[in-house]
CSV table of C-alpha atoms in Angstrom, one decimal:
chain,number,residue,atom,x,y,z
A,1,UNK,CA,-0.7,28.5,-0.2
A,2,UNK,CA,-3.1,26.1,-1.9
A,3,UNK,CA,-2.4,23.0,-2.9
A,4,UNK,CA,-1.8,22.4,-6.8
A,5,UNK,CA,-4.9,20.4,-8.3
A,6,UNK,CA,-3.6,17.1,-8.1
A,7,UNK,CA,-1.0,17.1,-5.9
A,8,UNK,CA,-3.1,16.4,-3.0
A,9,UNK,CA,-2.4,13.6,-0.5
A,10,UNK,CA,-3.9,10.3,-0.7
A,11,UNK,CA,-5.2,8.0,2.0
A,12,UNK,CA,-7.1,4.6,1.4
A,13,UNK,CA,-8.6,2.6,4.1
A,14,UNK,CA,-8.3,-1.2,3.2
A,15,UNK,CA,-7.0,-4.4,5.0
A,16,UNK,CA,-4.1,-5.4,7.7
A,17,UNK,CA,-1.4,-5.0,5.4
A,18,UNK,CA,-0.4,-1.5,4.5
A,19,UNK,CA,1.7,0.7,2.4
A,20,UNK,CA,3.2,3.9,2.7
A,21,UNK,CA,4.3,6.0,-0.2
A,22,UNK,CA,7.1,8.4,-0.7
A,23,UNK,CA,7.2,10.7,-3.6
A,24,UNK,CA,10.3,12.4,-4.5
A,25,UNK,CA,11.8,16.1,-4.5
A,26,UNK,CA,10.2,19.1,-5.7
A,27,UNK,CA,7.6,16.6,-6.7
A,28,UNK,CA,4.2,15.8,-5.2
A,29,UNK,CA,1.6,12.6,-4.5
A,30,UNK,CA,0.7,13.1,-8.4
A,31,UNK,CA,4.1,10.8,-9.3
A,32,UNK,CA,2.7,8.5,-6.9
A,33,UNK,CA,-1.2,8.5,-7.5
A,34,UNK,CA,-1.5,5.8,-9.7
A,35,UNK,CA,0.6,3.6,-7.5
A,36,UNK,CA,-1.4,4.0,-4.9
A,37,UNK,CA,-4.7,3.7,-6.4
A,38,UNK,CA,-3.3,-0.1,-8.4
A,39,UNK,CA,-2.5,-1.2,-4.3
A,40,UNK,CA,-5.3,0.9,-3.0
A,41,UNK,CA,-7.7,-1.2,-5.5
A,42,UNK,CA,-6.4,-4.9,-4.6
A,43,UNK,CA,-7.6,-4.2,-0.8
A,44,UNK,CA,-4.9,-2.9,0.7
A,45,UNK,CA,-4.1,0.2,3.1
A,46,UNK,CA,-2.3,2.6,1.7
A,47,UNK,CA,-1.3,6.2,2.6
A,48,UNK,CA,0.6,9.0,0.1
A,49,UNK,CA,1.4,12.0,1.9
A,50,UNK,CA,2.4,15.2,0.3
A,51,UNK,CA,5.7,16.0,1.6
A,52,UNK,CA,6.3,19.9,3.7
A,53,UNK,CA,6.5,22.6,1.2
A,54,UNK,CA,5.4,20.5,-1.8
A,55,UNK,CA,2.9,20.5,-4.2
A,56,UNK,CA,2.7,24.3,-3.8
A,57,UNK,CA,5.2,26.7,-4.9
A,58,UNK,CA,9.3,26.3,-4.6
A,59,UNK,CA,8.8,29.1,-2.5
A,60,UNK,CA,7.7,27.3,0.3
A,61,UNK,CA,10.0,24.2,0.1
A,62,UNK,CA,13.0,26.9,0.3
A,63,UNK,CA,11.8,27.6,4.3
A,64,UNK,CA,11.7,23.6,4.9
A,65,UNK,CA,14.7,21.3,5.4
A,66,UNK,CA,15.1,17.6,5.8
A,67,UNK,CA,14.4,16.8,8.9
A,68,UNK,CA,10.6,18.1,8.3
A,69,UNK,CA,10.4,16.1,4.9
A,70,UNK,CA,11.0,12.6,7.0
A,71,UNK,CA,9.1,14.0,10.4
A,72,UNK,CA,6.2,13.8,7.6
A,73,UNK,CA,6.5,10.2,6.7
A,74,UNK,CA,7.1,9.2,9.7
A,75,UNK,CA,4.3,10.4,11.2
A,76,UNK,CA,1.8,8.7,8.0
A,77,UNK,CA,4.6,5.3,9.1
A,78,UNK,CA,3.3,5.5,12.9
A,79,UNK,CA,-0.1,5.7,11.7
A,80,UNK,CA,0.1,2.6,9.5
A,81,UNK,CA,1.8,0.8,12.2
A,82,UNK,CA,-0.9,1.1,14.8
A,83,UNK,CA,-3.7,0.5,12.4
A,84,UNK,CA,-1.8,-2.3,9.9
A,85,UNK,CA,-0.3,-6.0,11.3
A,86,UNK,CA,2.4,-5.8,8.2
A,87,UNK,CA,3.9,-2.5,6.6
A,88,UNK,CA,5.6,-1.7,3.6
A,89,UNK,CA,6.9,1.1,2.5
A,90,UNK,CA,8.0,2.1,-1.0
A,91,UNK,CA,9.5,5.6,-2.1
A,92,UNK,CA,10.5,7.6,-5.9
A,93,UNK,CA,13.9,8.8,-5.9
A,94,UNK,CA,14.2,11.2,-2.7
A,95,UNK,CA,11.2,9.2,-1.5
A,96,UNK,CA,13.4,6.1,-2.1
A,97,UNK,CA,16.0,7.5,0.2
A,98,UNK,CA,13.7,8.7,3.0
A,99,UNK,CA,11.8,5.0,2.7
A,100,UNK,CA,15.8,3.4,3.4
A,101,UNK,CA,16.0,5.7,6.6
A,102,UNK,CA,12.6,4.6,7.9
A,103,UNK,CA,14.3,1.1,7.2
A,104,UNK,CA,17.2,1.5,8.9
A,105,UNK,CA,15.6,3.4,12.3
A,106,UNK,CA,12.3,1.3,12.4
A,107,UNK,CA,14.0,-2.1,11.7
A,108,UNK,CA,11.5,-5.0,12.0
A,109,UNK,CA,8.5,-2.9,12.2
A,110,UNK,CA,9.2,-2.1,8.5
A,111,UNK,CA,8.4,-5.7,6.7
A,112,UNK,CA,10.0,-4.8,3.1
A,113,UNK,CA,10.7,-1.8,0.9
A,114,UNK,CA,10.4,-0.6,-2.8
A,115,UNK,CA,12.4,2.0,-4.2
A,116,UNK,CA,12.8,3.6,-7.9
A,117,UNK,CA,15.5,5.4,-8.8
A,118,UNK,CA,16.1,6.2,-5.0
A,119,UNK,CA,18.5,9.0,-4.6
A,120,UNK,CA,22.1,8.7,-3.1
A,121,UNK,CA,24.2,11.6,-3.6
A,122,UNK,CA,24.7,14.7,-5.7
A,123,UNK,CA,27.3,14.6,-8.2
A,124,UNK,CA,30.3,16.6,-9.5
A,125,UNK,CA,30.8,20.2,-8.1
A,126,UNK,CA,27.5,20.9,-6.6
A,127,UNK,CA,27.7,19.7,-3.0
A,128,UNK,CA,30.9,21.5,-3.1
A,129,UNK,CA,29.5,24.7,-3.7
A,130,UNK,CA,25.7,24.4,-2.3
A,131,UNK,CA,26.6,25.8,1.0
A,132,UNK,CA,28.2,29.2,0.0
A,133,UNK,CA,26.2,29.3,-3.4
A,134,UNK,CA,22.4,29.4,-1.8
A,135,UNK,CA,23.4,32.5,0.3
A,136,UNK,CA,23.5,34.2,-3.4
A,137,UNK,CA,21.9,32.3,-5.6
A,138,UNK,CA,17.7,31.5,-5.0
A,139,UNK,CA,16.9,28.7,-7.5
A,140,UNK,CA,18.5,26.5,-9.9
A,141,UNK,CA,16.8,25.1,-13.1
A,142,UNK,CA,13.9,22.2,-11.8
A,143,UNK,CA,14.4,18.6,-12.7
A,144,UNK,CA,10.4,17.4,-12.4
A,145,UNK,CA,9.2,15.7,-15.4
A,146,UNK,CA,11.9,13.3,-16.7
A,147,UNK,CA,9.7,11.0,-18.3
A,148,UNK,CA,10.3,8.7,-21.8
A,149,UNK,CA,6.4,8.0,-22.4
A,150,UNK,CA,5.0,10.7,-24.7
A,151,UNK,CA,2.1,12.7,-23.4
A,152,UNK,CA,2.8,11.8,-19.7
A,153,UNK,CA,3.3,14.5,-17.2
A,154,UNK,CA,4.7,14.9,-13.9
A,155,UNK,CA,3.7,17.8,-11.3
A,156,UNK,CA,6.6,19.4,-9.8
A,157,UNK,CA,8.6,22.9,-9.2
A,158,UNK,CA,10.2,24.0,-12.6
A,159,UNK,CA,12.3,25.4,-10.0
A,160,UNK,CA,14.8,23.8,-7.3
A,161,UNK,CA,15.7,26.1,-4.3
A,162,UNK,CA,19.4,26.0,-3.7
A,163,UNK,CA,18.8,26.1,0.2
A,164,UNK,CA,16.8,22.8,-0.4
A,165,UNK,CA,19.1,21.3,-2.8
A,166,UNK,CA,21.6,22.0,-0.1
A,167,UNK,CA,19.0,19.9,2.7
A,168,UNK,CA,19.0,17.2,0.1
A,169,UNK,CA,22.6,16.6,0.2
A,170,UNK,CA,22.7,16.6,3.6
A,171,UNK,CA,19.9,13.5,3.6
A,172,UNK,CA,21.7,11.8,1.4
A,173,UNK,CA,25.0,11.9,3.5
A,174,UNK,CA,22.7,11.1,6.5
A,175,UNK,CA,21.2,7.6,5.2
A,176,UNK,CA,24.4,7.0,3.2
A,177,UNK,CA,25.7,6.3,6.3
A,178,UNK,CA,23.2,4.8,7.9
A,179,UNK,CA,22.3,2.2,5.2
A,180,UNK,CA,24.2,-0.9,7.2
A,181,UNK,CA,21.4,-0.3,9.5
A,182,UNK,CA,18.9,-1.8,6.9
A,183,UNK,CA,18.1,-5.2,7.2
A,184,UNK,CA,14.5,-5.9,6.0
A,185,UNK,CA,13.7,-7.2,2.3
A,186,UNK,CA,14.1,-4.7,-0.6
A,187,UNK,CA,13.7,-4.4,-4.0
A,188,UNK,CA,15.6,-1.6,-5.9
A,189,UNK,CA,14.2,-0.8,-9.2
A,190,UNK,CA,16.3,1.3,-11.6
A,191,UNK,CA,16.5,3.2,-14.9
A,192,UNK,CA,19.8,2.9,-16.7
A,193,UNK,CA,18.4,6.3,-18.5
A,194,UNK,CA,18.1,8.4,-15.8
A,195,UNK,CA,18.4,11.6,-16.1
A,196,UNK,CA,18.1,12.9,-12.4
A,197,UNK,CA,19.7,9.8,-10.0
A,198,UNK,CA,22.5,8.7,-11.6
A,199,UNK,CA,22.6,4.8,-12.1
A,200,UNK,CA,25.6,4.7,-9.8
A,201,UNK,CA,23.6,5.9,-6.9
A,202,UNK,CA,21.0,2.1,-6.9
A,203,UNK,CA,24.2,0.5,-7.2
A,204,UNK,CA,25.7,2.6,-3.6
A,205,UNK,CA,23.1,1.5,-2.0
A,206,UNK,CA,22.8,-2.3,-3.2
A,207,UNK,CA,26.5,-2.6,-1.9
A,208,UNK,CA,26.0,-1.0,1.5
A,209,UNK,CA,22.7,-2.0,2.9
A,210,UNK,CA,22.6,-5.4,5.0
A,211,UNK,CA,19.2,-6.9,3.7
A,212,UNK,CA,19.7,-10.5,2.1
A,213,UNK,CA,16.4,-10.9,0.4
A,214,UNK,CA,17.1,-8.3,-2.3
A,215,UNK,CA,16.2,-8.0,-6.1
A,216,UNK,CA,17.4,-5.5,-8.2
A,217,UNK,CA,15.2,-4.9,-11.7
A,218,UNK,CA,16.3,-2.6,-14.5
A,219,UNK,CA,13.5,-0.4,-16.1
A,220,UNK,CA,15.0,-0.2,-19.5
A,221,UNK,CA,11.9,1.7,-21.2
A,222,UNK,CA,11.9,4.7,-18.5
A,223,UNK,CA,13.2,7.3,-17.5
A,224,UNK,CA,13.8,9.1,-14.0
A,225,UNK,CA,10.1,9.2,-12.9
A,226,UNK,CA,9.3,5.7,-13.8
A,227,UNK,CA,5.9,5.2,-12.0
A,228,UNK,CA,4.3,7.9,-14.4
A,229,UNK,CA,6.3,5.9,-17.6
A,230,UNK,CA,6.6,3.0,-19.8
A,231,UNK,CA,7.7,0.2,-17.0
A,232,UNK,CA,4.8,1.6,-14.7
A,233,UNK,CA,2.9,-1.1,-14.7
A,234,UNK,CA,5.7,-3.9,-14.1
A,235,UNK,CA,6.7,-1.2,-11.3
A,236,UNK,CA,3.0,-1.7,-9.9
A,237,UNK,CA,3.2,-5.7,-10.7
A,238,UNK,CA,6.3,-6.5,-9.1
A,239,UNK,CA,6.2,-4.5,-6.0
A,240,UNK,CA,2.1,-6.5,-5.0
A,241,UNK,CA,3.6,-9.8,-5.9
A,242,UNK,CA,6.4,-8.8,-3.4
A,243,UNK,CA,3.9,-7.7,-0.6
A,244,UNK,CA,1.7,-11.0,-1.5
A,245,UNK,CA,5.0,-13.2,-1.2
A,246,UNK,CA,5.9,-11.9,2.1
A,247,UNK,CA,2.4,-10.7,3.6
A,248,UNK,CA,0.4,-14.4,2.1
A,249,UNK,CA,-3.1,-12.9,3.2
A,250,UNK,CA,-3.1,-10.2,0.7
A,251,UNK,CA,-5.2,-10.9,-2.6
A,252,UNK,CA,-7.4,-13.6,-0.6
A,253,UNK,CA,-9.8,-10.8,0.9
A,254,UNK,CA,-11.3,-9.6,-2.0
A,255,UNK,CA,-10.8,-5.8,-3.6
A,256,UNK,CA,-11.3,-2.2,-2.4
A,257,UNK,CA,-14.7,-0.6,-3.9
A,258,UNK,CA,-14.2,2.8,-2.2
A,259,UNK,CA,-11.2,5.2,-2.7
């Protein structure tokens, strides 16, 4: 299947220091763009890749799982790693949880992470009922475009396959148990009006991972999909100076012209 207008990876060649983007589930690059272009514009390398099964039709995320959503970034982190001397990664709710796992298996190569509204666990009776329920029942009601700001939009399924709502609670378990595995610095930003990730899922993952440079900031204007909303541009603010405190030679090379 094509890919949706707009929901097409991005890829921007700039200096040593380099970023790798995560969007979230059901969701596509779009949530991410704008992110990518603030970095992508202040010299720095950054890659967005559209996740398996993505930015197409629900139809074809229901034939992916997991494991082929993180073999993905993975593959854009290697990439970054051979070309890049410093690495960050920052993720959007599911992109937030695949971003801790790179965290916690790539350890050092990793120097800091970002994550908004990252994703921790379902809640109430649906994990409970996900693995008998998507043998009978295809889709659930989609949960793309939680957004506060009037007139913005985010691409995404208006439909969640239950046979990938069932991979994503089996990622969650995965990294919920491996977060004492990440070390690096991290900054966790949330929205106390989320709609999606509940709150109580930032504050999981603040207790369990074993990083000691970490800053939590609350997004009080926005809603789930904050990098498309009100606090987008503190989202974009905070997370360079973060790169520029722990990566100094960012900023004193000049700007990107090309895209």
């Amino acid at each position: 299947m094509p890919v949706l207008p707009g929901a097409e990876p991005y890829r921007h060649e700039g200096g040593e220091v380099g970023v790798l983007l995560c969007h979230g589930f059901t969701g596509s690059p779009q949530s991410m763009r704008p992110w990518a272009e603030y970095l992508a514009e202040r010299g720095l390398t950054v890659a967005l890749p559209l996740l398996p099964g993505h930015g197409t039709r629900w139809e074809d995320m229901a034939i992916t799982s997991w494991q082929d959503w993180y073999a993905e970034v993975e593959r854009e982190l290697r990439g970054l790693l051979e070309r890049c001397a410093k690495v960050f990664v920052f993720g959007l709710s599911m992109g937030g949880t695949l971003t801790l796992r790179l965290a916690a298996k790539h350890g050092d190569a990793i120097s800091g992470m970002v994550v908004v509204n990252p994703g921790n666990k379902l809640h109430g009776l649906a994990p409970y009922a996900l693995p008998v329920l998507r043998h009978f029942v295809p889709t659930t009601k989609g949960v793309a475009n939680d957004i506060a700001k009037e007139g913005s939009h985010e691409l995404g399924y208006d439909r969640v396959p239950l046979h990938s709502a069932y991979n994503l609670r089996n990622l969650y378990r995965v990294v919920d148990a491996e977060l004492p595995q990440v070390t690096q610095p991290l900054v966790v930003l949330h929205s106390p009006r989320d709609h999606v990730v509940s709150p109580a899922d930032s504050a999981r993952i603040l207790s369990r991972v074993s990083s000691t440079d970490v800053r939590e900031i609350l997004l009080e204007q926005s809603y789930h999909v904050a990098t498309l909303d009100h606090d987008a541009d503190r989202i974009f603010e905070e997370s360079y100076a973060f790169i520029g405190r722990l990566a100094p030679s960012v900023g004193k090379e000049g700007t990107a012209t090309g895209g």
